[in-house]
Amino acid sequence: MTLALVPAPASITSDGSAVFTLTDEVRLVGEADAAAALSALIAARTSGVIDPSTDSGSGGESPVIALRITPAGTPESYRITADAASVVVTGADAAGLFYGVQTLGQLVSRDGEGFSIPAVQIEDAPRFAYRGVMLDVARHFHPVETVKAYIDRAASLKFNALHLHLTDDQGWRIHLDSRPKLTELAAATGVGGDAGGFFSKADYREIVAYAASRHMMVVPEVDLPGHTHAVGLAYPELAEAPVLSPHLLEIVESHGGAAPTAGEPYTGMGVGFSSLKIHDEATYDFVADVAGELAAMTPGPYLHIGGDEALGTTPEDFALFIERATEIVADLGKTPITWHEAGAAVRIDPSTVGQYWGFVTPTDGMDEKARTFVRNDAGLILSPADAVYLDMKHDAGSALGLNWANGPTSVERAYSWDPAAVIDGVTDADILGVEAPMWTETIRTLDDIDEMAFPRIAAAAEAAWSPPAADSDLRTWESFRSRVGALGPLWSSLGIRYHPSAEIPWVSE
Ligand code: TNX
């Protein structure tokens, strides 16, 4: 029997002995947060049929699911022991217990007229410390409720970082007291002229707190020095005039919309035409203000400053900007993250983590730029675009999504790569983790997000969490597709509108 566990746990033994039957009599005892989370998951999975009690009072002989924290083992690890008599989930810390609860939620299965949990022993711990999803709230703004829903989805797959792409040419989405015009003048629209929006500082704090309650940190990104057309709407003195390269004009031609014009909101999908003024001190005052305010409201260790596709900036100017901006962030006590292009700046602050978005088989020297972060011993986050860019079309018929990264991207392609096989010489020890970005040029609603993310986000989760294929029988495409297919009913019960990919043998109950 294949258990519907995604991401695959490090070790699982199942002797096929009698199952633990879920009834209303079952009591959830131990850590209260974990009990509440499990109770909600069981209620969702059983359509409210089973509603276990989280009352810690004595229940006499009634069967128990115990949720405990025992500070032993690696961070975020957990153990599950289930048999006919009881279920015990033990986390090494609160995050580990939370992940054990997510695994237990996936183990709840239909059993005749009722529901049960199979007899299993699971020992599990993550392969990588950083397991991220990114949501672009700049091309299309996504409100707090949508972000919270995406946090729930990602946390259920054991992701622990939410990277918010807060700014881009099309809009600036975070209010900052030091630079109020950014949201007054540069947040009203998005791609296609759709309505924009922005987070107040209270909204942002609400997202941070909600994420923390699901053991996720928020990694805010302000994309600099390119992707800054919107900055020019608010503070024109900081921005260069748009550079209308042949590449940009090609995008304008193929996707429609007008070419960017200084001082006018940009509503197209072109990239690489905007830049801050690199040789003006006012630019670094701006970076210091923005980074300072973001750092102050972000408890997590990271602050992402972009650095991608600065095609309107000379390599020398780009390097100068990256050196200064990463130093500003490091001086604030945060670890800078940049897209891999910034690895071209040899004097980048050495604490900077790089995020690689090239292909699974690197092209155009992108791997060379990524190696800078490895040489500096700062680490790499892998987001190979032809595997884990969740905004790529699923198939030729997809209405949503883009195609540039070797798209369409099948679930099998999203699954069939290994983080340690992307860049020659880069091994697990150099890799901080894996992140699956969702760019939103074509993505307007939570249903759109679900449709693009699921099921491929599960493949990214497995790359980030599960042991490599050499160490696990479960790490095959055949196993993955059947495990994912068995998760369909849980996802449906949680209101997740997954893409019904024909590659997956979806089960109905
Ligand atoms: C590339 S790869 C981008 C984004 C686009 C995305 C669309 C990278 C760091 N930047 O600006 O939104 O492609 O797929």
XYZ file of C-alpha atoms and ligand atoms in Angstrom:
523
model
C 0.000 0.000 0.000
C 1.313 3.473 -0.857
C 0.479 6.030 1.770
C -0.535 9.440 0.461
C 2.356 11.310 2.045
C 3.820 14.370 0.320
C 6.551 15.392 0.803
C 7.848 11.852 1.283
C 9.051 11.292 4.847
C 12.621 10.249 5.572
C 11.566 6.865 6.887
C 8.311 5.001 7.108
C 7.508 1.489 8.274
C 4.095 -0.007 8.051
C 3.451 -3.597 9.090
C -0.138 -3.631 7.916
C -1.453 -4.362 11.415
C -4.826 -3.106 12.607
C -5.650 0.546 11.947
C -6.526 3.283 14.428
C -10.202 3.997 13.946
C -11.237 7.629 14.065
C -14.446 8.248 15.937
C -15.915 11.147 17.830
C -14.702 9.415 20.993
C -11.073 10.028 20.072
C -9.417 12.636 22.280
C -6.529 14.858 21.181
C -4.224 15.443 24.117
C -0.984 17.341 24.634
C 0.145 20.583 22.988
C -2.919 22.785 22.522
C -1.897 24.534 19.246
C -1.119 21.239 17.583
C -4.357 19.694 18.869
C -6.386 22.583 17.446
C -4.615 22.306 14.091
C -5.160 18.539 13.936
C -8.771 18.835 14.961
C -9.409 21.284 12.098
C -7.614 19.006 9.633
C -9.604 15.937 10.693
C -12.861 17.865 10.506
C -11.978 19.053 6.973
C -10.858 15.618 5.768
C -13.961 13.899 7.125
C -16.327 16.690 6.000
C -17.171 17.344 9.618
C -18.230 13.721 10.241
C -15.516 13.284 12.855
C -14.953 16.020 15.349
C -12.462 14.795 17.911
C -12.443 16.391 21.302
C -9.499 18.588 22.256
C -10.781 18.729 25.812
C -7.919 17.629 28.012
C -10.197 16.349 30.754
C -10.106 12.673 31.543
C -11.858 10.644 28.883
C -11.674 7.330 30.661
C -11.011 4.565 28.173
C -11.431 6.606 24.987
C -8.630 6.307 22.441
C -6.067 9.073 22.325
C -3.970 10.936 19.790
C -1.117 12.442 21.802
C 0.789 15.497 20.574
C 4.055 16.136 22.348
C 7.267 18.120 22.094
C 10.431 16.342 23.213
C 13.518 18.432 22.589
C 15.617 15.700 21.025
C 16.561 15.300 17.367
C 17.251 17.815 14.622
C 15.247 21.044 14.248
C 11.790 20.596 12.675
C 11.943 16.792 12.971
C 9.139 14.597 14.274
C 8.107 11.004 14.846
C 4.704 9.319 14.513
C 3.791 5.978 16.059
C 0.318 4.767 15.193
C -1.350 1.469 15.999
C -4.860 0.270 16.742
C -4.712 1.553 20.323
C -3.201 5.017 19.992
C -1.369 7.574 17.911
C 1.589 9.526 19.253
C 3.172 12.454 17.415
C 6.409 13.746 18.927
C 8.071 16.877 17.593
C 11.636 17.895 18.382
C 10.247 21.435 18.569
C 6.948 23.198 17.876
C 7.644 23.269 14.127
C 8.413 19.548 14.103
C 5.155 18.797 15.910
C 3.293 21.014 13.422
C 4.816 19.005 10.546
C 3.890 15.760 12.250
C 0.311 17.008 12.437
C 0.349 17.803 8.699
C 1.588 14.279 7.986
C -1.099 12.808 10.227
C -3.731 14.827 8.339
C -2.544 13.148 5.129
C -2.772 9.720 6.784
C -6.489 10.058 7.557
C -8.231 7.898 5.001
C -11.680 6.675 4.154
C -12.274 3.227 5.634
C -15.632 1.756 4.623
C -18.249 4.019 6.163
C -15.747 5.683 8.469
C -12.192 6.947 8.630
C -8.971 5.559 10.023
C -5.232 6.072 10.375
C -3.018 3.173 9.267
C -0.566 1.548 11.682
C 2.768 3.221 10.886
C 6.059 4.350 12.311
C 7.398 7.508 10.704
C 10.669 9.289 11.420
C 11.023 12.512 9.503
C 13.270 15.565 9.221
C 13.900 18.071 6.431
C 16.725 17.770 3.915
C 17.046 21.580 3.631
C 16.591 24.307 6.243
C 15.025 26.812 3.824
C 11.864 25.700 2.040
C 10.196 28.607 0.333
C 7.314 29.740 -1.772
C 7.264 33.174 -3.383
C 4.182 35.185 -4.187
C 4.399 38.187 -6.518
C 1.950 40.773 -5.173
C 3.319 43.467 -7.503
C 2.146 42.395 -10.987
C -1.264 41.636 -9.520
C -1.955 42.648 -5.961
C -3.193 39.853 -3.694
C -4.914 40.863 -0.463
C -4.123 39.655 3.061
C -6.816 36.929 2.951
C -5.289 35.403 -0.184
C -1.804 35.532 1.301
C -3.064 33.781 4.439
C -4.706 31.074 2.344
C -1.441 30.549 0.472
C 0.429 30.342 3.784
C -1.944 27.568 4.897
C -1.417 25.671 1.669
C 2.364 26.007 1.764
C 2.712 25.186 5.461
C 0.701 21.997 4.943
C 3.487 20.873 2.575
C 6.167 21.772 5.132
C 7.360 24.987 3.504
C 8.765 27.368 6.095
C 9.413 30.597 4.158
C 7.031 32.972 2.396
C 8.959 35.283 0.084
C 6.775 38.257 -0.812
C 7.785 40.020 -4.033
C 6.488 43.383 -2.842
C 7.603 45.753 -5.582
C 8.061 45.774 -9.326
C 7.629 48.022 -12.352
C 3.852 47.712 -12.137
C 3.403 48.737 -8.497
C 4.815 49.271 -5.013
C 2.765 47.226 -2.528
C 4.003 48.081 0.967
C 3.367 51.325 2.810
C 6.477 52.887 4.330
C 6.270 55.943 6.578
C 9.597 57.263 5.354
C 8.502 57.151 1.697
C 4.714 57.576 1.744
C 4.400 58.545 -1.913
C 5.288 55.002 -2.970
C 1.847 53.786 -2.021
C 0.073 57.125 -2.588
C 1.223 57.403 -6.193
C 2.584 54.031 -7.330
C 0.197 51.323 -6.138
C -3.083 51.982 -7.921
C -2.825 49.569 -10.864
C -1.346 46.236 -11.940
C -0.756 44.303 -15.145
C -3.460 44.895 -17.745
C -4.571 48.033 -15.901
C -6.266 45.881 -13.251
C -6.822 47.416 -9.836
C -3.721 47.537 -7.662
C -3.491 47.796 -3.897
C -0.932 47.670 -1.122
C -0.345 46.375 2.383
C -0.451 48.797 5.280
C 2.177 48.161 7.918
C -0.573 46.604 10.046
C -1.469 44.268 7.145
C 2.161 43.265 6.810
C 2.463 42.567 10.522
C -0.726 40.509 10.350
C 0.792 38.404 7.560
C 4.030 37.975 9.522
C 2.113 36.839 12.617
C -0.135 34.468 10.667
C 2.879 32.961 8.922
C 4.645 32.519 12.270
C 1.624 30.657 13.631
C 2.221 28.155 10.785
C 5.970 28.104 11.392
C 6.753 30.185 8.323
C 8.957 33.249 8.184
C 8.298 36.131 5.822
C 11.104 37.157 3.456
C 10.223 40.585 2.051
C 11.631 41.555 -1.349
C 12.012 45.015 -2.772
C 13.363 44.482 -6.269
C 16.290 46.852 -6.989
C 17.908 48.502 -8.939
C 15.822 47.357 -11.940
C 12.087 46.535 -11.782
C 11.677 50.039 -10.320
C 9.462 51.909 -12.800
C 6.905 52.399 -10.009
C 9.495 54.165 -7.836
C 9.716 56.780 -10.587
C 5.992 57.574 -10.254
C 6.539 58.517 -6.618
C 10.093 59.854 -6.596
C 10.965 60.744 -10.204
C 14.336 62.155 -9.164
C 15.518 58.618 -8.294
C 14.686 56.907 -11.584
C 16.390 56.710 -14.959
C 14.275 57.008 -18.110
C 12.988 53.621 -19.407
C 15.415 51.800 -21.711
C 13.454 50.521 -24.679
C 15.626 47.596 -25.772
C 14.733 45.362 -28.738
C 13.957 42.593 -26.195
C 11.453 44.806 -24.392
C 9.828 45.942 -27.622
C 9.440 42.272 -28.597
C 7.537 41.584 -25.344
C 5.366 44.649 -25.923
C 4.689 43.375 -29.441
C 3.761 39.829 -28.358
C 1.820 40.575 -25.132
C 0.234 43.893 -26.106
C 0.034 46.944 -23.871
C 1.966 50.160 -24.296
C 5.719 50.625 -23.940
C 6.764 52.089 -20.582
C 6.702 55.881 -20.310
C 8.359 57.810 -17.470
C 5.796 59.099 -14.997
C 2.960 56.873 -16.273
C 1.920 53.644 -14.517
C 3.268 50.617 -16.384
C 0.636 47.930 -17.025
C 2.469 45.619 -19.443
C 4.598 42.505 -18.884
C 7.979 43.708 -20.119
C 11.038 43.417 -17.875
C 14.484 44.934 -17.675
C 13.810 48.517 -18.747
C 13.936 50.459 -15.483
C 16.728 51.453 -13.123
C 17.373 53.630 -10.144
C 20.101 56.251 -10.597
C 23.251 54.405 -9.583
C 25.522 57.448 -9.157
C 23.187 59.566 -7.070
C 23.564 59.464 -3.282
C 19.815 60.011 -2.964
C 19.382 56.442 -4.258
C 21.288 55.017 -1.283
C 19.311 57.187 1.140
C 16.230 55.623 -0.436
C 17.627 52.091 -0.081
C 18.536 52.779 3.548
C 15.046 54.111 4.342
C 13.236 51.261 2.627
C 15.475 48.497 3.970
C 15.494 50.018 7.443
C 11.714 50.156 7.726
C 11.260 46.677 6.292
C 13.942 45.221 8.547
C 12.276 46.765 11.582
C 8.981 45.009 10.905
C 10.413 41.676 9.765
C 11.428 39.283 12.551
C 12.997 36.776 10.123
C 16.704 36.986 9.307
C 16.417 37.750 5.566
C 15.785 40.786 3.396
C 15.670 40.228 -0.376
C 16.728 43.123 -2.581
C 16.138 41.581 -6.001
C 18.934 42.318 -8.448
C 17.409 40.423 -11.390
C 17.140 41.523 -14.990
C 18.718 44.952 -14.517
C 19.144 45.129 -18.260
C 19.056 48.905 -18.429
C 22.118 49.200 -16.152
C 25.762 48.686 -17.221
C 27.555 45.756 -15.543
C 29.858 48.182 -13.666
C 26.974 50.265 -12.356
C 25.013 47.151 -11.449
C 27.956 45.784 -9.456
C 28.427 49.091 -7.656
C 24.759 49.207 -6.692
C 24.732 45.598 -5.470
C 27.837 46.117 -3.332
C 26.370 49.165 -1.645
C 22.826 47.877 -1.255
C 23.856 44.498 0.192
C 26.131 46.296 2.633
C 23.255 48.523 3.759
C 21.134 45.441 4.448
C 23.945 43.607 6.246
C 24.577 46.685 8.408
C 20.947 46.487 9.514
C 21.683 43.043 10.938
C 19.807 41.178 8.208
C 21.127 38.636 5.748
C 20.669 39.969 2.210
C 19.250 37.696 -0.481
C 19.599 38.555 -4.176
C 18.735 36.811 -7.424
C 21.809 35.073 -8.839
C 22.716 37.859 -11.312
C 24.067 39.837 -8.376
C 26.812 37.201 -8.069
C 28.497 39.109 -10.904
C 29.362 41.775 -8.319
C 32.592 40.416 -6.842
C 32.478 42.738 -3.847
C 28.884 41.877 -2.953
C 28.483 41.704 0.828
C 29.835 38.201 1.540
C 26.904 37.293 3.782
C 24.518 37.553 0.792
C 22.526 34.425 -0.099
C 21.937 33.878 -3.817
C 18.711 32.716 -5.415
C 19.306 30.812 -8.653
C 16.518 31.030 -11.246
C 18.313 29.546 -14.262
C 17.324 26.212 -15.712
C 17.922 22.736 -14.254
C 20.705 22.540 -16.838
C 22.308 25.974 -16.540
C 22.648 28.235 -19.594
C 24.347 31.562 -20.293
C 26.842 31.360 -17.408
C 24.092 31.636 -14.784
C 25.775 28.869 -12.778
C 28.992 30.893 -12.703
C 27.182 33.847 -11.100
C 25.538 31.501 -8.612
C 28.934 30.111 -7.577
C 29.903 33.471 -6.050
C 27.520 32.779 -3.153
C 28.999 29.322 -2.661
C 32.569 30.665 -2.661
C 31.467 33.181 -0.038
C 30.034 30.300 1.981
C 26.711 32.136 2.223
C 24.593 29.578 0.445
C 22.196 29.204 -2.443
C 18.453 28.934 -2.779
C 17.509 26.947 -5.866
C 14.517 28.013 -7.945
C 15.212 26.447 -11.343
C 12.662 28.161 -13.551
C 11.969 25.209 -15.848
C 11.060 23.030 -12.844
C 9.615 25.146 -10.021
C 8.314 28.377 -11.589
C 4.676 27.801 -10.723
C 3.541 30.464 -13.190
C 4.584 28.389 -16.212
C 1.694 26.913 -18.189
C 0.801 23.311 -17.276
C 0.215 22.360 -20.909
C -0.334 24.009 -24.252
C -4.024 24.444 -23.446
C -3.532 26.355 -20.165
C -5.361 29.682 -20.192
C -3.198 31.027 -17.366
C 0.550 31.247 -17.164
C 3.621 32.039 -19.220
C 5.883 29.859 -21.331
C 9.332 31.419 -21.388
C 11.075 28.915 -19.070
C 10.919 25.967 -21.471
C 7.193 25.882 -20.754
C 4.744 24.264 -20.584
C 6.011 22.604 -17.393
C 4.504 19.183 -16.697
C 4.212 17.780 -13.181
C 6.787 15.173 -14.159
C 9.281 17.896 -15.128
C 8.519 19.803 -11.915
C 9.362 16.605 -10.016
C 12.290 15.152 -11.936
C 15.290 17.146 -10.750
C 17.580 17.124 -7.749
C 18.900 20.257 -6.029
C 22.431 18.840 -5.771
C 22.573 18.061 -9.506
C 21.843 21.551 -10.877
C 25.174 23.373 -10.545
C 28.390 21.382 -10.920
C 30.233 21.115 -7.630
C 27.350 22.513 -5.548
C 26.292 19.963 -2.957
C 23.743 19.822 -0.137
C 26.142 21.623 2.197
C 26.187 24.673 -0.135
C 22.415 24.718 -0.585
C 20.293 26.610 1.890
C 17.160 25.315 0.254
C 14.595 25.337 -2.513
C 11.948 27.909 -3.380
C 9.008 27.796 -5.791
C 8.109 31.273 -7.126
C 4.645 32.319 -8.333
C 4.862 35.343 -10.607
C 1.475 36.860 -11.210
C 1.413 38.622 -14.578
C -1.537 36.383 -15.584
C -2.719 35.406 -12.088
C -5.457 37.438 -10.450
C -7.264 35.361 -7.811
C -6.745 32.642 -5.208
C -8.353 30.145 -7.593
C -5.788 31.160 -10.229
C -3.009 30.652 -7.667
C -4.361 27.205 -6.741
C -4.736 26.214 -10.374
C -1.114 27.114 -11.133
C 0.443 25.891 -7.883
C -1.266 22.535 -7.421
C -0.096 19.865 -7.906
C 3.362 21.158 -8.956
C 3.981 22.893 -5.606
C 4.008 19.394 -4.085
C 6.961 18.482 -6.322
C 8.863 21.523 -5.071
C 7.997 20.602 -1.479
C 9.447 17.154 -2.014
C 12.666 18.570 -3.523
C 12.996 20.838 -0.481
C 12.043 18.416 2.308
C 12.520 14.785 1.304
C 15.747 12.779 1.163
C 17.414 12.474 -2.243
C 16.324 9.615 -4.516
C 19.464 7.623 -3.655
C 18.312 7.458 -0.019
C 14.596 6.786 -0.441
C 12.468 4.253 -2.315
C 9.664 6.805 -2.394
C 11.594 9.328 -4.489
C 10.456 8.107 -7.904
C 8.049 9.768 -10.309
C 5.780 6.687 -10.182
C 5.565 6.818 -6.399
C 5.090 10.589 -6.377
C 2.268 10.604 -8.893
C 0.342 7.967 -6.976
C 0.935 9.699 -3.607
C -0.196 13.042 -5.024
C -3.221 11.458 -6.646
C -4.303 10.115 -3.280
C -4.158 13.637 -1.806
C -6.904 14.927 -4.115
C -9.702 14.356 -1.568
C -7.782 16.156 1.214
C -7.046 19.115 -1.068
C -10.665 19.262 -2.201
C -11.867 19.172 1.386
C -9.577 22.127 2.153
C -11.060 24.100 -0.742
C -7.941 23.896 -2.906
C -8.825 24.114 -6.603
C -5.942 22.019 -7.922
C -5.252 21.567 -11.613
C -6.530 18.057 -12.489
C -3.360 17.149 -14.407
C -3.862 14.096 -16.627
C -0.442 12.838 -15.488
C -1.786 12.126 -11.997
C -4.037 9.144 -11.099
C -6.464 11.175 -8.964
C -8.552 9.189 -6.521
C -12.028 10.389 -5.699
C -12.234 9.479 -2.002
C 11.286 36.338 -14.662
S 13.428 35.146 -13.126
C 11.316 37.245 -13.633
C 10.095 37.972 -13.285
C 8.928 37.568 -14.136
C 8.986 36.083 -14.381
C 7.809 35.532 -15.118
C 13.213 36.515 -12.331
C 13.999 36.686 -11.150
N 12.372 37.454 -12.786
O 10.317 39.359 -13.349
O 7.759 37.897 -13.471
O 10.146 35.789 -15.098
O 7.861 34.127 -15.184
